[in-house]
PDB file of C-alpha atoms (C1' of nucleotides) in Angstrom:
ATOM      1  CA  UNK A  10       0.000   0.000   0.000  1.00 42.00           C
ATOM      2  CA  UNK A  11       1.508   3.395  -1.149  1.00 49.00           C
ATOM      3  CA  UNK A  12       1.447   5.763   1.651  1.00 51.00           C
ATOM      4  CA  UNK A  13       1.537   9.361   0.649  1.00 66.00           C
ATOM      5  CA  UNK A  14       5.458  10.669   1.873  1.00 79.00           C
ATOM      6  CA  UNK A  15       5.246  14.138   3.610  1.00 88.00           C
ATOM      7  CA  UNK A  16       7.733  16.747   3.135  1.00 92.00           C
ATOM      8  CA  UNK A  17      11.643  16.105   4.776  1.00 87.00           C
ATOM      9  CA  UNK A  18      10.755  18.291   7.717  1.00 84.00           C
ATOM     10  CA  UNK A  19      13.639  20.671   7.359  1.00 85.00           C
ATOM     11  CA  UNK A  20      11.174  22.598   4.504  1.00 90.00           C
ATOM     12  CA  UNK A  21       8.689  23.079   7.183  1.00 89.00           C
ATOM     13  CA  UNK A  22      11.091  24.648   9.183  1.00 87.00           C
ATOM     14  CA  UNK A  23      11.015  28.736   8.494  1.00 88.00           C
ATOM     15  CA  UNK A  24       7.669  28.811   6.030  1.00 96.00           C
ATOM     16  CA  UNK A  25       5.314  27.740   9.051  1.00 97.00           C
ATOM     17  CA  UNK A  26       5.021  30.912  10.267  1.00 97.00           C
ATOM     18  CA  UNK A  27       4.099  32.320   6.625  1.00 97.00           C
ATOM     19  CA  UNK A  28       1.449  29.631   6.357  1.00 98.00           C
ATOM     20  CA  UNK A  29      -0.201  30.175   9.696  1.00 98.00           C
ATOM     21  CA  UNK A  30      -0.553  33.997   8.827  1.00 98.00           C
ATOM     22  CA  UNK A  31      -1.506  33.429   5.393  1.00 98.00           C
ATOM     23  CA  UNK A  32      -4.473  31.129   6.223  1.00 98.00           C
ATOM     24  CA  UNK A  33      -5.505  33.612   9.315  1.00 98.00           C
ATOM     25  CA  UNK A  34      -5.654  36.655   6.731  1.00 98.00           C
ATOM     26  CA  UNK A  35      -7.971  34.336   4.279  1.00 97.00           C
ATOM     27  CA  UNK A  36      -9.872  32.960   6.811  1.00 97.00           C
ATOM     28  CA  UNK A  37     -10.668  35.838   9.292  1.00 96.00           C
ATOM     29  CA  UNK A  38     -10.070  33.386  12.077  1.00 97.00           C
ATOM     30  CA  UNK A  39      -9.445  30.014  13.265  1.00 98.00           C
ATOM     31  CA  UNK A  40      -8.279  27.957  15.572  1.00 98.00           C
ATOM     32  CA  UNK A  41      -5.008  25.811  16.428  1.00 98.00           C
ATOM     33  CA  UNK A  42      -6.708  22.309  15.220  1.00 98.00           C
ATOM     34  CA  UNK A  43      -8.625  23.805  12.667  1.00 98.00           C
ATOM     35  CA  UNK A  44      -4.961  25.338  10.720  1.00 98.00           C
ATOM     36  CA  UNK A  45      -3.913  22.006  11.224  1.00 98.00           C
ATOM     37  CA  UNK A  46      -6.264  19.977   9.444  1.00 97.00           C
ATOM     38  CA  UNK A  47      -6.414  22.863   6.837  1.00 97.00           C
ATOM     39  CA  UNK A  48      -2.669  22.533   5.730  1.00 97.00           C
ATOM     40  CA  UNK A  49      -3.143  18.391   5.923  1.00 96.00           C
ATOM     41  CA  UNK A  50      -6.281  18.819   3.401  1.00 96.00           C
ATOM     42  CA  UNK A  51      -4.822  21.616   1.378  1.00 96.00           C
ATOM     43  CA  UNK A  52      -1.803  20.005   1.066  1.00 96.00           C
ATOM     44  CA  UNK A  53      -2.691  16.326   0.590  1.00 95.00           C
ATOM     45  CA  UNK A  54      -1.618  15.232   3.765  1.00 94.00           C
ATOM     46  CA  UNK A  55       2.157  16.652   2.504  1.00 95.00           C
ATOM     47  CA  UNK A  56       2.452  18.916   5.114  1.00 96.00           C
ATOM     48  CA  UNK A  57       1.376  18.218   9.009  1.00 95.00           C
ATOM     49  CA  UNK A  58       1.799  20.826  11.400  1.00 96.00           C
ATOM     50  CA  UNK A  59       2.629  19.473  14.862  1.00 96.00           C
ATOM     51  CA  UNK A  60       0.367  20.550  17.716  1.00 97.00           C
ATOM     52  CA  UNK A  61       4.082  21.309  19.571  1.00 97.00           C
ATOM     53  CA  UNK A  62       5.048  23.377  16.382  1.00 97.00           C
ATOM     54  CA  UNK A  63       1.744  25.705  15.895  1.00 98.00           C
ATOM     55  CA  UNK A  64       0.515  26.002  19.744  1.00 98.00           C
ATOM     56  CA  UNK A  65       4.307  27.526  20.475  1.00 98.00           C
ATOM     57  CA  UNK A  66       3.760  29.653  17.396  1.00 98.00           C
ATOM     58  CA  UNK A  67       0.419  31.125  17.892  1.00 98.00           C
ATOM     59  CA  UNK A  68       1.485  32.168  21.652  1.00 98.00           C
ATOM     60  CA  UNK A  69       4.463  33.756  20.576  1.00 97.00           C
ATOM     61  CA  UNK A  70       2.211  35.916  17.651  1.00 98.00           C
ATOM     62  CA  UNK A  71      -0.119  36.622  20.182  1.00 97.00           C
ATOM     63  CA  UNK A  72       2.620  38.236  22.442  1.00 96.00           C
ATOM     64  CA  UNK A  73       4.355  40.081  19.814  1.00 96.00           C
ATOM     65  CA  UNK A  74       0.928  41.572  19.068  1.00 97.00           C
ATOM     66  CA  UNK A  75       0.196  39.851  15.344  1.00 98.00           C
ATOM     67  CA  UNK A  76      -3.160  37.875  16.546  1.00 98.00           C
ATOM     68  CA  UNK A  77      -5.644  38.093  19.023  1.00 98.00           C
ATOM     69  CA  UNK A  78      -7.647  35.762  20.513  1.00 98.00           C
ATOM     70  CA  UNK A  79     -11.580  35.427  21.654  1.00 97.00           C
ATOM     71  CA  UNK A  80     -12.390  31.791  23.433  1.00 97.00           C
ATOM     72  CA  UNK A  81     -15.783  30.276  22.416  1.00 96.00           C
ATOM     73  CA  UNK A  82     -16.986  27.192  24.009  1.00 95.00           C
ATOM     74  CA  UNK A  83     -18.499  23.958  22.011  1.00 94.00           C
ATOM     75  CA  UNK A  84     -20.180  22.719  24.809  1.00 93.00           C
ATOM     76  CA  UNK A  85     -17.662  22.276  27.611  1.00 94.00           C
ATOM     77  CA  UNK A  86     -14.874  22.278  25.523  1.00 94.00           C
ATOM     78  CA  UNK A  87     -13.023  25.757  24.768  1.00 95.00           C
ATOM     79  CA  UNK A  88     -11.746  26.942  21.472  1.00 97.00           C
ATOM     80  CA  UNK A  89      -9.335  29.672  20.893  1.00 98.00           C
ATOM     81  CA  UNK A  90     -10.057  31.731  17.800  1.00 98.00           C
ATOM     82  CA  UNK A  91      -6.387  33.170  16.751  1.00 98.00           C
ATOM     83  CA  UNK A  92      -7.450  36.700  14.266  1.00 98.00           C
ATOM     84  CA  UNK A  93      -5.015  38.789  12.801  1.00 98.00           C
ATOM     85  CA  UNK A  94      -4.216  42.445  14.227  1.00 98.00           C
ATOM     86  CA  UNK A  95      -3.136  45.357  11.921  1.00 98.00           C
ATOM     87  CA  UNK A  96       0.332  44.298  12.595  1.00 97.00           C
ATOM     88  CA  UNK A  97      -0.340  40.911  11.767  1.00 98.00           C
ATOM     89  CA  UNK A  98      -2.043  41.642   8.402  1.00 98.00           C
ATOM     90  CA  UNK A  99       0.954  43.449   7.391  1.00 97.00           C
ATOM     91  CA  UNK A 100       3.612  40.929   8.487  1.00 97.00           C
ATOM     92  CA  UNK A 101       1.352  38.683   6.726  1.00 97.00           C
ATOM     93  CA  UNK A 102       1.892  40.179   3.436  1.00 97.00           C
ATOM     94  CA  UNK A 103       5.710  40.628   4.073  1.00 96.00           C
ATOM     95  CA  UNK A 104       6.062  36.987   4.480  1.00 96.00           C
ATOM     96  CA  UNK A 105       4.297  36.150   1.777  1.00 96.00           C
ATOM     97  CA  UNK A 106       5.761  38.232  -0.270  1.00 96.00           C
ATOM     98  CA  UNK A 107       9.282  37.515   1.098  1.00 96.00           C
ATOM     99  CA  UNK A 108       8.592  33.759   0.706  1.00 96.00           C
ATOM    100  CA  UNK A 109       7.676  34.531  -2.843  1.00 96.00           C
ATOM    101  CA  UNK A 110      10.675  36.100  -3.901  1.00 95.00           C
ATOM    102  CA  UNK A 111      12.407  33.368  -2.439  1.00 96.00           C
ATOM    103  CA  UNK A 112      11.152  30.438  -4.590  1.00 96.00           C
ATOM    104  CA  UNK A 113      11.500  32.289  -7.559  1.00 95.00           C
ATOM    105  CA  UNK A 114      15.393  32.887  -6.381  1.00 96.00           C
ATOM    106  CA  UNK A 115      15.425  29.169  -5.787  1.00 96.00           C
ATOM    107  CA  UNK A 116      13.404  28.252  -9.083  1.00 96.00           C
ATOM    108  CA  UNK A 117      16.351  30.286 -10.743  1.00 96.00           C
ATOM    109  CA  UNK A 118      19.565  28.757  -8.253  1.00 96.00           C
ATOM    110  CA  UNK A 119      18.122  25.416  -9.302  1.00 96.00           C
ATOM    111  CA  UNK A 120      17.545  25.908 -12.894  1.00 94.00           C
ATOM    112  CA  UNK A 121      13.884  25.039 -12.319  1.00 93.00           C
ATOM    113  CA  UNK A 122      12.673  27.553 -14.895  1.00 83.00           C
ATOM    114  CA  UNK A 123      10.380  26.079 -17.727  1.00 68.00           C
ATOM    115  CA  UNK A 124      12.201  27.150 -20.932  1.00 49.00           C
ATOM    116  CA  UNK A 125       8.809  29.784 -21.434  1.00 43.00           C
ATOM    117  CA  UNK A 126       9.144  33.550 -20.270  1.00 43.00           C
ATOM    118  CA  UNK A 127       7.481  33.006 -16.473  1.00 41.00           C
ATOM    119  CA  UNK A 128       9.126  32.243 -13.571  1.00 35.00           C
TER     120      UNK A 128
ATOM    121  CA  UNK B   6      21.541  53.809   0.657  1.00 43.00           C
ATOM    122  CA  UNK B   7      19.821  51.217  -0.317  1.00 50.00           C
ATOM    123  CA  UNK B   8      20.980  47.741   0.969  1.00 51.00           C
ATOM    124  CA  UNK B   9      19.588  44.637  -1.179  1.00 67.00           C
ATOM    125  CA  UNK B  10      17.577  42.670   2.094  1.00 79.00           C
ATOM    126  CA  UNK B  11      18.712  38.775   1.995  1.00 88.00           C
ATOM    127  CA  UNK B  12      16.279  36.822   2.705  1.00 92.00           C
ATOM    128  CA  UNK B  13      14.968  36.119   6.670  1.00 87.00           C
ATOM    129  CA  UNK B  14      17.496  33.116   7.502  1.00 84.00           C
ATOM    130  CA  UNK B  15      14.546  30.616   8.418  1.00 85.00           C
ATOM    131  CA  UNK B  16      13.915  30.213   5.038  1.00 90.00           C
ATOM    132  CA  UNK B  17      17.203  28.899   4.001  1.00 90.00           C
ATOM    133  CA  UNK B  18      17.473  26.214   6.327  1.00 88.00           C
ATOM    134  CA  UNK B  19      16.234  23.065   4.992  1.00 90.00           C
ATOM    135  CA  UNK B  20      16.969  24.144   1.233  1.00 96.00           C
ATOM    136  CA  UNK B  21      20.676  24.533   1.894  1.00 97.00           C
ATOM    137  CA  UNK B  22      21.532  21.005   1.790  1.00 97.00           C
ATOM    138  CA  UNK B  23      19.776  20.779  -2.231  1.00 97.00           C
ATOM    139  CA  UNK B  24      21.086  24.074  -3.091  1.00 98.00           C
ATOM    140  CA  UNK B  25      24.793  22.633  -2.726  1.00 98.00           C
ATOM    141  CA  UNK B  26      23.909  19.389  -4.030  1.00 98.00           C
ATOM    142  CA  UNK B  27      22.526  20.791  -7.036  1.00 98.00           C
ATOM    143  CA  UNK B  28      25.329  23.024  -7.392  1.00 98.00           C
ATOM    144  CA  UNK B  29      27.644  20.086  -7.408  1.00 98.00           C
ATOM    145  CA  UNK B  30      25.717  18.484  -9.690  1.00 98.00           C
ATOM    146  CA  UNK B  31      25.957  21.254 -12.456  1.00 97.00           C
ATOM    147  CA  UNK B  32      29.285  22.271 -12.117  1.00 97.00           C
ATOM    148  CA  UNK B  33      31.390  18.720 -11.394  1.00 96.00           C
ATOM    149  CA  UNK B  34      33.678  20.060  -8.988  1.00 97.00           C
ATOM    150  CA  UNK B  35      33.730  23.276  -6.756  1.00 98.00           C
ATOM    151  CA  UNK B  36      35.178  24.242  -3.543  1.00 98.00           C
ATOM    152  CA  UNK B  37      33.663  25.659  -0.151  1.00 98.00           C
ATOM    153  CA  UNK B  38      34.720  29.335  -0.827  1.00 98.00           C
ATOM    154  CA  UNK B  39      33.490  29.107  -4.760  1.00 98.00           C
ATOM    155  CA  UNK B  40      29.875  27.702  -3.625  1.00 98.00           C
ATOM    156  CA  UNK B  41      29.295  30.547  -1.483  1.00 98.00           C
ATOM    157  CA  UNK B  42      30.388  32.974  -4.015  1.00 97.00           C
ATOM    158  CA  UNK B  43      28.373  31.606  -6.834  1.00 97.00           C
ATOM    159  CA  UNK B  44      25.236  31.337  -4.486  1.00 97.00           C
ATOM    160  CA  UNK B  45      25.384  35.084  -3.338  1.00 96.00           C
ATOM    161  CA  UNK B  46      25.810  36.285  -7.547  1.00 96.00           C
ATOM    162  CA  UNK B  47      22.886  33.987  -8.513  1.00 96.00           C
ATOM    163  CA  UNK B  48      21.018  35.503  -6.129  1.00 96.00           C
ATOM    164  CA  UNK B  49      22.093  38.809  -6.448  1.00 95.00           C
ATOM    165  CA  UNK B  50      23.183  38.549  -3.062  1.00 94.00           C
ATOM    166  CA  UNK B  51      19.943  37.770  -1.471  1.00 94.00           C
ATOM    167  CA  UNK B  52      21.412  34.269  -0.445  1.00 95.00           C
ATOM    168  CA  UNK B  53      24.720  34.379   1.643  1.00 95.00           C
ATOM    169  CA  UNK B  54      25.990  30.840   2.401  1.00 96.00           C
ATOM    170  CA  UNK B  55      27.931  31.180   5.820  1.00 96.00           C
ATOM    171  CA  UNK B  56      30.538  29.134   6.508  1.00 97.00           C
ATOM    172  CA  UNK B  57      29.465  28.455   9.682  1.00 97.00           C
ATOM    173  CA  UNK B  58      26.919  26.269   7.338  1.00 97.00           C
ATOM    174  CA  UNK B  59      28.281  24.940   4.502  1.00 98.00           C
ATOM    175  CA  UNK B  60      31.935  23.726   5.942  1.00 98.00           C
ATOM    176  CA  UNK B  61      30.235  21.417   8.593  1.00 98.00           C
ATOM    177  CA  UNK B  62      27.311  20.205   5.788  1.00 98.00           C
ATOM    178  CA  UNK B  63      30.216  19.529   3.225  1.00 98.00           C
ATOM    179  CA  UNK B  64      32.191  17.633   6.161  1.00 98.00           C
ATOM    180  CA  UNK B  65      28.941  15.782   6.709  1.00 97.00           C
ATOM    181  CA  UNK B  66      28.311  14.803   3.409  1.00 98.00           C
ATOM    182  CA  UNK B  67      31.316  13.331   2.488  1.00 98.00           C
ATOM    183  CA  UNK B  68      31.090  11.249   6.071  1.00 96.00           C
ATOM    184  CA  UNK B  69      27.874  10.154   4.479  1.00 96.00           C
ATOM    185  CA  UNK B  70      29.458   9.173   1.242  1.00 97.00           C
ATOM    186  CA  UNK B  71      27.304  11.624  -0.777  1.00 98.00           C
ATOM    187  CA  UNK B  72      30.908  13.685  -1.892  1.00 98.00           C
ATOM    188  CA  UNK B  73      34.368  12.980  -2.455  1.00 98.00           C
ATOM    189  CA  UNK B  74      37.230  15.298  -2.273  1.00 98.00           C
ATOM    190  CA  UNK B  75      40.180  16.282  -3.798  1.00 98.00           C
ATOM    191  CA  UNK B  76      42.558  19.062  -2.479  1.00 97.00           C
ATOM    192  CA  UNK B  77      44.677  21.168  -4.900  1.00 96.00           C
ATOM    193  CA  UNK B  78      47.189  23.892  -4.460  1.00 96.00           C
ATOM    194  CA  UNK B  79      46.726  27.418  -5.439  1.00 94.00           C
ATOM    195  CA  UNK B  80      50.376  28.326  -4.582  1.00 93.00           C
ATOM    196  CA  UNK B  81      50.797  27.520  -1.304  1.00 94.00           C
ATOM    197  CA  UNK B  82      47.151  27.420  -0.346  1.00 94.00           C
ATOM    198  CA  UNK B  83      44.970  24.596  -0.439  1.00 95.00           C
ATOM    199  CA  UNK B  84      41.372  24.167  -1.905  1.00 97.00           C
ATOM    200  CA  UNK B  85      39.453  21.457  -1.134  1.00 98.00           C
ATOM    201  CA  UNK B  86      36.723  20.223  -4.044  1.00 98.00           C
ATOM    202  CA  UNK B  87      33.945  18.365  -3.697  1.00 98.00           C
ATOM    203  CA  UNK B  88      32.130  16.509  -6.432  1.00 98.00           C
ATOM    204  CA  UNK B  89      29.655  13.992  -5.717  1.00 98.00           C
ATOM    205  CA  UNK B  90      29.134  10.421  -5.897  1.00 98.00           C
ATOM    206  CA  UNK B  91      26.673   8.234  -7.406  1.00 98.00           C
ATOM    207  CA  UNK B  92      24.899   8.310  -4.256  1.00 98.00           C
ATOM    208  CA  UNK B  93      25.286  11.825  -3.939  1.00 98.00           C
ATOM    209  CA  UNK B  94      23.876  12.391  -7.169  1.00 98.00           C
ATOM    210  CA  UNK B  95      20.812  10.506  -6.464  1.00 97.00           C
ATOM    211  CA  UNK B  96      20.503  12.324  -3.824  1.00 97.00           C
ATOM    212  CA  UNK B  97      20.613  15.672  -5.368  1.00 97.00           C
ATOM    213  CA  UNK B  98      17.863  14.551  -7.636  1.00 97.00           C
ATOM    214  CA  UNK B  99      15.892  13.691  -5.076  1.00 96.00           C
ATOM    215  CA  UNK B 100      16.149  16.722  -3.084  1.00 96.00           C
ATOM    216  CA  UNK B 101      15.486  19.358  -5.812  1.00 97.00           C
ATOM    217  CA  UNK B 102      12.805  17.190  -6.658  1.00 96.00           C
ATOM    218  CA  UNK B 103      10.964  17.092  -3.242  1.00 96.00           C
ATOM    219  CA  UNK B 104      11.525  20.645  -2.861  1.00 96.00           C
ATOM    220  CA  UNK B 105      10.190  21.228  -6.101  1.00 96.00           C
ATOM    221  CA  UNK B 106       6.813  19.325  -5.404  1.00 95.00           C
ATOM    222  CA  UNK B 107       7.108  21.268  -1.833  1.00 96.00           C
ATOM    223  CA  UNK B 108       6.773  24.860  -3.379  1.00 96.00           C
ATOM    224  CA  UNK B 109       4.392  23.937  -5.827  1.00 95.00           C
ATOM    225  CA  UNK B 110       2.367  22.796  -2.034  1.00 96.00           C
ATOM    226  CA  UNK B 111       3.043  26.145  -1.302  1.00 96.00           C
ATOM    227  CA  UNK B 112       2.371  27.802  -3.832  1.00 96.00           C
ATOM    228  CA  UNK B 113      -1.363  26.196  -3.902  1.00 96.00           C
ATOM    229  CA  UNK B 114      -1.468  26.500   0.087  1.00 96.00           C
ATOM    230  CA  UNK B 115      -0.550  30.586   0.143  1.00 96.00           C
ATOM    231  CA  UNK B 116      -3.024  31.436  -2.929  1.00 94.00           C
ATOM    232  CA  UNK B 117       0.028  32.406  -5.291  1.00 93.00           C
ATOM    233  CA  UNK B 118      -0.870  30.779  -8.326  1.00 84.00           C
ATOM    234  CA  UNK B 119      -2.634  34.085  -9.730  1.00 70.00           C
ATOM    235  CA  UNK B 120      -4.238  33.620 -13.145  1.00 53.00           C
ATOM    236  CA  UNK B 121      -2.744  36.439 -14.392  1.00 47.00           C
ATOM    237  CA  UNK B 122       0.997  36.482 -15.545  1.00 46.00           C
ATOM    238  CA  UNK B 123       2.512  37.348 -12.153  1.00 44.00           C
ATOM    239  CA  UNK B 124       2.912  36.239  -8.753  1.00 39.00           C
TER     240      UNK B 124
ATOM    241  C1'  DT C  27     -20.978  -0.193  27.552  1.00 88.65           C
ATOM    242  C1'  DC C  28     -16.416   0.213  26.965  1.00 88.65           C
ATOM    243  C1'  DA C  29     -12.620   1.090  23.968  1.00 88.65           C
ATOM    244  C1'  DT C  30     -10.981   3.729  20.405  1.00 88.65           C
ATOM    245  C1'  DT C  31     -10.665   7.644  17.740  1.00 88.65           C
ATOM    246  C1'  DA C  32     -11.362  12.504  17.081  1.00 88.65           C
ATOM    247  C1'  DT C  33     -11.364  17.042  18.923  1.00 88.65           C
ATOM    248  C1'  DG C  34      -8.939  20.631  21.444  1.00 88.65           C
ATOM    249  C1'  DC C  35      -5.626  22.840  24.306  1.00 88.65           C
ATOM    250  C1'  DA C  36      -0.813  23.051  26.449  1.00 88.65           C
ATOM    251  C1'  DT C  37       4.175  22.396  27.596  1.00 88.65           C
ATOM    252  C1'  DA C  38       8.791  20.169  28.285  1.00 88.65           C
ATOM    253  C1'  DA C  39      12.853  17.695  26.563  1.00 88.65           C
ATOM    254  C1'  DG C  40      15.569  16.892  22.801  1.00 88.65           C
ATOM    255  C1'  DA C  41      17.394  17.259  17.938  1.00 88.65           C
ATOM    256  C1'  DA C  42      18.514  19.659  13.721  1.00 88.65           C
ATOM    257  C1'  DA C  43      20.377  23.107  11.301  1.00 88.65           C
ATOM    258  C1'  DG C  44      21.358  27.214  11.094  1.00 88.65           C
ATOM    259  C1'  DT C  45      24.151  32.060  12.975  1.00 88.65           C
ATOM    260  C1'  DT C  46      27.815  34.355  15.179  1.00 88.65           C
ATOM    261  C1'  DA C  47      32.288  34.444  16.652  1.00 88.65           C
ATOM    262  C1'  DT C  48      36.768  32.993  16.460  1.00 88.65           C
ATOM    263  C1'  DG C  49      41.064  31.066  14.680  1.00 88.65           C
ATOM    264  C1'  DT C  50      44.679  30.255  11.144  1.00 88.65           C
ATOM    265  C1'  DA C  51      47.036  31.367   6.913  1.00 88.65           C
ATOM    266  C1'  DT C  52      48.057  33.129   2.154  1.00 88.65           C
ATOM    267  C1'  DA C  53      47.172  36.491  -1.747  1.00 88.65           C
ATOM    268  C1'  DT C  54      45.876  40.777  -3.528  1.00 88.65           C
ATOM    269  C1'  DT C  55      44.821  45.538  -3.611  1.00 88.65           C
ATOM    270  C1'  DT C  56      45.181  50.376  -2.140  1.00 88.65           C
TER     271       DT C  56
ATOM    272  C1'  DA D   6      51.679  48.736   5.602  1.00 88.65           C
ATOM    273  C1'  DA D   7      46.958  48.056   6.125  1.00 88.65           C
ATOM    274  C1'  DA D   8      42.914  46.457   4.510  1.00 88.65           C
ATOM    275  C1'  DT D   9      40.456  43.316   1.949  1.00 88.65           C
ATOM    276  C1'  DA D  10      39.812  38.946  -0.387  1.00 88.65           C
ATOM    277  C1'  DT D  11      40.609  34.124  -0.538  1.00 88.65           C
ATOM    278  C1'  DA D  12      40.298  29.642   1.836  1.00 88.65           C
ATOM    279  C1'  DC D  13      39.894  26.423   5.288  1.00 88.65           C
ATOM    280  C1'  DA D  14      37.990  24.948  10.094  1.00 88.65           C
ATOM    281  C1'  DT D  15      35.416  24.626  14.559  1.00 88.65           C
ATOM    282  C1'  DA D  16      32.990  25.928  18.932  1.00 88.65           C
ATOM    283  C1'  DA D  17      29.229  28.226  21.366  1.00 88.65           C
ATOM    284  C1'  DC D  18      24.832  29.625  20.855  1.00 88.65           C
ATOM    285  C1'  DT D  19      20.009  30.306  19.014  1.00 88.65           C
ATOM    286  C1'  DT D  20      15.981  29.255  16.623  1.00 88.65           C
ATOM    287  C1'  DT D  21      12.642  26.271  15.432  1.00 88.65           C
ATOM    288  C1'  DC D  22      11.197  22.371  14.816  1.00 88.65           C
ATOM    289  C1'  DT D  23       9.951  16.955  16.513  1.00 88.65           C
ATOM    290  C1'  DT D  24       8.714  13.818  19.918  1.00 88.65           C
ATOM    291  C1'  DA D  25       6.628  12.839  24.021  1.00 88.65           C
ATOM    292  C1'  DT D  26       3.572  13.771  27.503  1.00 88.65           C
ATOM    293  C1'  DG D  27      -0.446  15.515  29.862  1.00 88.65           C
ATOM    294  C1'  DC D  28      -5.269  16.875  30.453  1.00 88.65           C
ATOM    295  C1'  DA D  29     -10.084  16.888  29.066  1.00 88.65           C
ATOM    296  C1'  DT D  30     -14.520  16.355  26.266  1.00 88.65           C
ATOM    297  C1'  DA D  31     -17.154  14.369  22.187  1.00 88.65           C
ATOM    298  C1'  DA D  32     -18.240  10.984  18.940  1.00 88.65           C
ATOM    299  C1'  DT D  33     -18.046   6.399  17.015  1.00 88.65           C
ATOM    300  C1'  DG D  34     -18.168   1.491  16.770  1.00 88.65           C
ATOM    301  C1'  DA D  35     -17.919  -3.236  18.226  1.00 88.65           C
TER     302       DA D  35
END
DNA sequence: TCATTATGCATAAGAAAGTTATGTATATTT
DNA sequence: AAATATACATAACTTTCTTATGCATAATGA
């Protein structure tokens, strides 16, 4: 039975934090198991974020003052909405667009281009 | 004065290791020094290759069996070039391949396949 | 009904892979 | 002569993950 091979986990490392704020600007808000099971669906099951990987992450946001948070309760169980602030949204588009620049650098270093005029 | 930004340093790690595999793969040989120099002009010096990195990755990859070397004398002072094995050259396909299929993930995953010509 | 799986949060210990700093030495340029 | 470039190497440290653990509620299935 073929079993679908995630990503070495070095790639992860450094583009998490661009995905996390990417999917918070699209999505208005979420929470930490919902981003996770996004990026396993969106990706295929490619990429898995680690509960010890995003909860870590979202904390340290929150303190620098990128997301907020609002609690709801689903029944007796809590969920923490994460929602970008003004200085999220912006580092949001940095990354992204930093992260963008970057593949096409790599594209380039690695000779990746298709022979057309894009890249 | 305008100073060209390199890219945030999480980003390289995990893409170093195919970067100089690649490289090795293109060119036959190169040494330490040469890799970091050709990096930094392909990347109009948005990628900067430390040493700090790439001596103890090349030391590692020829304990792994991925590279040989070869030391030659430039007068009286050695360079040390690294060219890879059959191993390594799997290898190297392997890795720009993954990383490859990785940014095309990411590319779907961060909404930056626009329809239009640009990203 | 009881076990398993899914949902949902959190944190600590450890590993990986970089950066920064330092060291040594020769060659070139100003 | 001093500064910069070339060329190697390694140690201490930091960042950022993985792995493991813990707690608790909800849903599913045998």
């Amino acid at each position: 039975m073929y079993i679908c091979p995630m990503y070495s986990s070095e790639l992860l490392k450094g583009t998490l934090k661009t995905i996390v704020l990417n999917l918070l600007k699209e999505q208005g808000k979420m929470y930490g198991y919902e981003i996770t099971q996004r990026v396993k669906m969106l990706s295929s099951d490619k990429i898995q974020i680690t509960e010890g990987a995003l909860y870590p992450l979202l904390h340290a946001l929150e303190k620098q003052g990128e997301v907020t948070t609002q609690e709801e309760f689903i029944g007796k169980r809590v969920r923490k909405y994460y929602s970008l602030t003004e200085k999220g949204t912006v580092s949001a588009n940095e990354k992204v667009n930093e992260l963008s620049d970057f593949m096409l650098t790599l594209r380039f270093l690695l000779n990746l281009d298709s022979t057309s005029a894009n890249g």
